[in-house]
CSV table of C-alpha atoms in Angstrom, one decimal:
chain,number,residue,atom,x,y,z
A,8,UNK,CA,8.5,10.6,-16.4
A,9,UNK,CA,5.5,12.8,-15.3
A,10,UNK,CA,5.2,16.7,-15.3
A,11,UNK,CA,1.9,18.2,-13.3
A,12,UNK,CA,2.1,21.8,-13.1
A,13,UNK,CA,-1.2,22.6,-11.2
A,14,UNK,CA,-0.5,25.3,-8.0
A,15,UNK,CA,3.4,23.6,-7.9
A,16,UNK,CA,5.1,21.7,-10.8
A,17,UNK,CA,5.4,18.3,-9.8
A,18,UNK,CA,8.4,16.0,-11.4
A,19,UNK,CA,7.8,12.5,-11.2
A,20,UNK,CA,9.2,9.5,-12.4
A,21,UNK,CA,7.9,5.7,-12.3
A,22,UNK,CA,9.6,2.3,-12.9
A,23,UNK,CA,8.4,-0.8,-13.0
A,24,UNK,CA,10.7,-4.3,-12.2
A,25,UNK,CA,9.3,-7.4,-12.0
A,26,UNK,CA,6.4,-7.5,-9.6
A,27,UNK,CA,8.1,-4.0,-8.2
A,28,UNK,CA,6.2,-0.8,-9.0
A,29,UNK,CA,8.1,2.2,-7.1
A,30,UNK,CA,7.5,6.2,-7.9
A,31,UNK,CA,9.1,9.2,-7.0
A,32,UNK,CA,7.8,13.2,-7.3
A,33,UNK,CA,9.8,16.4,-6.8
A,34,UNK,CA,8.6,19.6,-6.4
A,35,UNK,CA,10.7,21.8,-8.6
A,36,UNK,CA,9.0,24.6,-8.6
A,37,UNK,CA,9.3,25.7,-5.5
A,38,UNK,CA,11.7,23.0,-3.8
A,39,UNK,CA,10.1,22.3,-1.5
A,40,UNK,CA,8.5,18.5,-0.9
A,41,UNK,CA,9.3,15.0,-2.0
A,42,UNK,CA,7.2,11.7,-2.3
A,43,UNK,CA,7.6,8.4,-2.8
A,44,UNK,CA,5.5,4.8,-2.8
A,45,UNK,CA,6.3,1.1,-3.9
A,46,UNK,CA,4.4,-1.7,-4.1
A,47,UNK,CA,5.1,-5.2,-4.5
A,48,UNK,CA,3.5,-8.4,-5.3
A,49,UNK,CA,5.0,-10.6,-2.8
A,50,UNK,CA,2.7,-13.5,-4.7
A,51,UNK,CA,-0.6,-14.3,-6.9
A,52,UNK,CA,-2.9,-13.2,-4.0
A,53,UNK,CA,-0.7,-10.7,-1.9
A,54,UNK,CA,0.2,-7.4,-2.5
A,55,UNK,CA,2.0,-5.0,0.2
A,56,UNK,CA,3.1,-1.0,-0.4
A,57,UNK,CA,4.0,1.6,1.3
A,58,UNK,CA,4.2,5.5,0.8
A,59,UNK,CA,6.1,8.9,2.1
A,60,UNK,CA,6.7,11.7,2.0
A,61,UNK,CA,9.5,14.7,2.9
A,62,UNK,CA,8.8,18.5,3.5
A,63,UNK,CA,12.5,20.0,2.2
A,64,UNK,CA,12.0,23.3,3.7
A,65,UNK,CA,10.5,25.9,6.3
A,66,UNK,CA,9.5,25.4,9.9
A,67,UNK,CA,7.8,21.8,9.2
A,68,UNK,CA,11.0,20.0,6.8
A,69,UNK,CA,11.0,16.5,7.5
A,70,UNK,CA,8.7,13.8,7.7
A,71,UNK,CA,5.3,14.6,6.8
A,72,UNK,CA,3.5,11.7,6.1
A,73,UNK,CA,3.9,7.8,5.5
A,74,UNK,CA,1.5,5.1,5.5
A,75,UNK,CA,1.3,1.3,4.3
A,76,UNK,CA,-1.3,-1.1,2.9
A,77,UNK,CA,-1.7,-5.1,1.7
A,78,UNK,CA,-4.3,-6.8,-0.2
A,79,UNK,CA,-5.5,-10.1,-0.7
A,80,UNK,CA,-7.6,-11.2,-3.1
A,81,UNK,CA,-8.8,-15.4,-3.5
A,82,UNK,CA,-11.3,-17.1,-5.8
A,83,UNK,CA,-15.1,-14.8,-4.6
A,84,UNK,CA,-13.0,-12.7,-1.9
A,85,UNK,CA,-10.6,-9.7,-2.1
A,86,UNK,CA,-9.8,-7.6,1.3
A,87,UNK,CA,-7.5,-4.7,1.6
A,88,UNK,CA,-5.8,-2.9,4.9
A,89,UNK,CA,-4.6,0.5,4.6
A,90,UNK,CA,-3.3,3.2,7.2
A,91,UNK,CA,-3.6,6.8,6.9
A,92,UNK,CA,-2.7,9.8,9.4
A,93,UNK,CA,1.0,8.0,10.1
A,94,UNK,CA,-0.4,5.2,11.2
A,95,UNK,CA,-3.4,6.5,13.2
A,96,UNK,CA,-6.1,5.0,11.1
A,97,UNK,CA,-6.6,1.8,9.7
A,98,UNK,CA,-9.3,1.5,6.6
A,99,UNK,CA,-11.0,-2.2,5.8
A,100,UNK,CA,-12.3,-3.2,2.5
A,101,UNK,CA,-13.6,-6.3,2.1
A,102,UNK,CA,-16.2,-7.4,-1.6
A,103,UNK,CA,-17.4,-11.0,-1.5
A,104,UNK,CA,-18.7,-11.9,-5.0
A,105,UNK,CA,-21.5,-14.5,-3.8
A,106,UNK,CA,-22.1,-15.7,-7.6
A,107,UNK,CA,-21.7,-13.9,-11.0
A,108,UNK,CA,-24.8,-11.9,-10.2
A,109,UNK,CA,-24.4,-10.7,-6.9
A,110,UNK,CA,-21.7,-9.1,-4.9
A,111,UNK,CA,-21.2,-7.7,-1.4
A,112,UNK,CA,-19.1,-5.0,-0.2
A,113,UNK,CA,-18.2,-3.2,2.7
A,114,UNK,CA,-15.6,-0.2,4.2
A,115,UNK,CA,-14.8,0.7,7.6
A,116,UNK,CA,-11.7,3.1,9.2
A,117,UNK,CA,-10.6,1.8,12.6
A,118,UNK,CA,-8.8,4.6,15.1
A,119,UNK,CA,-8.0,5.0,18.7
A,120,UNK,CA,-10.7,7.2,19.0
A,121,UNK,CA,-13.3,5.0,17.4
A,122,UNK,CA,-12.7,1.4,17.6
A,123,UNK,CA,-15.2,0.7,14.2
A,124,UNK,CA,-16.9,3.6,11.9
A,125,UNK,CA,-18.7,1.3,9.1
A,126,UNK,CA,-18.1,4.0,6.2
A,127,UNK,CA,-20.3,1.9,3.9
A,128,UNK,CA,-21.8,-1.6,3.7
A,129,UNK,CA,-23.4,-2.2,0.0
A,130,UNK,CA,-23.7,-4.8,-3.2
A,131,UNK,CA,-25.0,-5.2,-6.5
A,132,UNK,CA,-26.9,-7.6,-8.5
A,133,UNK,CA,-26.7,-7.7,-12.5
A,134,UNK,CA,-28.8,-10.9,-13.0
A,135,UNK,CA,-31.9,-9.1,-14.1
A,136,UNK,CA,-30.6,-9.3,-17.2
A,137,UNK,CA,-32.2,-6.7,-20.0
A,138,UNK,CA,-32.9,-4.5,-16.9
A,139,UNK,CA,-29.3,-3.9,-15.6
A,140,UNK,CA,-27.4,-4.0,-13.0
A,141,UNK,CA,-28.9,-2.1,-9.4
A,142,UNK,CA,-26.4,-1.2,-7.0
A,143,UNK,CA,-27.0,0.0,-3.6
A,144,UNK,CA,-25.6,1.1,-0.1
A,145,UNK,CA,-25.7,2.4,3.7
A,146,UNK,CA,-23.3,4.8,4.7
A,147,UNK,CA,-22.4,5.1,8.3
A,148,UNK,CA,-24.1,9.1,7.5
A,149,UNK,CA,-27.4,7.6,7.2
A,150,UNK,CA,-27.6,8.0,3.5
A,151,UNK,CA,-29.5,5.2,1.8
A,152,UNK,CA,-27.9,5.3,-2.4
A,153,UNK,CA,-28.7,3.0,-5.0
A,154,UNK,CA,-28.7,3.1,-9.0
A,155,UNK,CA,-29.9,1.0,-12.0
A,156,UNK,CA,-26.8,1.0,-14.6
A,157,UNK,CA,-27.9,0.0,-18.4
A,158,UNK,CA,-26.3,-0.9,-21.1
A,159,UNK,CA,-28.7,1.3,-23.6
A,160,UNK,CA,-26.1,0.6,-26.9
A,161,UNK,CA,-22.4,-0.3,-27.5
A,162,UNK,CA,-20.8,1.4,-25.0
A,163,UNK,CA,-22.8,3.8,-24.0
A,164,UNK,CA,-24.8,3.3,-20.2
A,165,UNK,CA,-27.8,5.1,-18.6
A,166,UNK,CA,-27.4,5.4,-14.6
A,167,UNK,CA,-30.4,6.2,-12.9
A,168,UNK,CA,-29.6,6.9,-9.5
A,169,UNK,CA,-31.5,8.1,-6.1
A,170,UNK,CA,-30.6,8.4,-2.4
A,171,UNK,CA,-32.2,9.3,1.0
A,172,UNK,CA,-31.2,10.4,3.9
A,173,UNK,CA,-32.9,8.0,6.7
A,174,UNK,CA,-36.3,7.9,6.3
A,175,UNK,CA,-36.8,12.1,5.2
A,176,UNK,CA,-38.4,11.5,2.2
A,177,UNK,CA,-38.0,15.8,1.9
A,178,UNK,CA,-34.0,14.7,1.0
A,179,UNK,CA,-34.7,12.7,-1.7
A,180,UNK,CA,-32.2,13.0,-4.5
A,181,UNK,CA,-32.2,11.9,-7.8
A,182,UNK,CA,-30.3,11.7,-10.8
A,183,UNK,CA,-29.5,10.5,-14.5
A,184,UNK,CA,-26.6,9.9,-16.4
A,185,UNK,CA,-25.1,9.0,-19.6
A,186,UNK,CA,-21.7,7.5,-19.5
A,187,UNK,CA,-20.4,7.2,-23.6
């Protein structure tokens, strides 16, 4: 069981069976919404889920959202479908690991009102060895991102990171960070 108090107070309650993973969340605070989502691993590579939830009172009680979503992952390749919006998008993610140095990714959302929006396209190399591991990617906002992650003691990494909007080098952005 689960308690989040944050601007309601959230019951929940989990339960595993199997290759079944189902949850449940009542607002008890206020009474006033219900959610719920399972997921199952229908074999090694395939997993399908599914999520809703219920308004319990006022003008909009009823159905308020629900959405579903399988993956598939095999040897170099996973891939994932989701909806969102009742059903009125559908997100692709797709990562290819090429080799145990490199890997490719990539995200799109696919609606009626726009067939294909590439959210991002982007990959990572970590056989440089003692320099780390650089990471980069496009977003379909023109942003240009990458970072250098390093491994700088025992857990404990230094990410230096930049990004760019097209080719304005007057929004450069830069960054460092230690994760411990």
């Amino acid at each position: 069981m689960t308690f989040k108090a944050n601007k309601g107070a959230d019951l929940g309650l989990e339960y595993t069976a199997g290759k079944m993973t189902t949850t449940g969340s009542l607002d008890v605070l206020n009474m006033s919404s219900f959610s719920t989502s399972a997921c199952i691993g229908v074999s090694p590579a395939i997993n399908l889920g599914g999520d809703l939830s219920y308004n319990l009172s006022g003008d909009k009680a009823g159905l308020s959202s629900y959405n579903v979503g399988a993956s598939y992952a095999t040897g170099p390749m996973y891939a994932s479908v989701t909806s969102s919006n009742k059903f009125g998008q559908f997100n692709v993610g797709v990562l290819y690991k090429v080799n145990k140095d490199l890997s490719l990714a990539s995200s799109t959302t696919h609606s009626s009102s726009k067939a294909c929006d590439i959210a991002a396209i982007g990959g990572a190399y970590s056989g440089l060895g003692s320099v780390g591991t650089i990471k980069a990617k496009v977003g379909s906002n023109g942003v240009t991102s990458a970072c250098l992650v390093k491994e700088i003691a025992p857990k404990v990494s230094l990410t230096a990171s930049g990004s760019i909007s097209g080719t304005d080098f007057s929004t450069f952005k830069y960054g460092l960070g230690i994760a411990m």
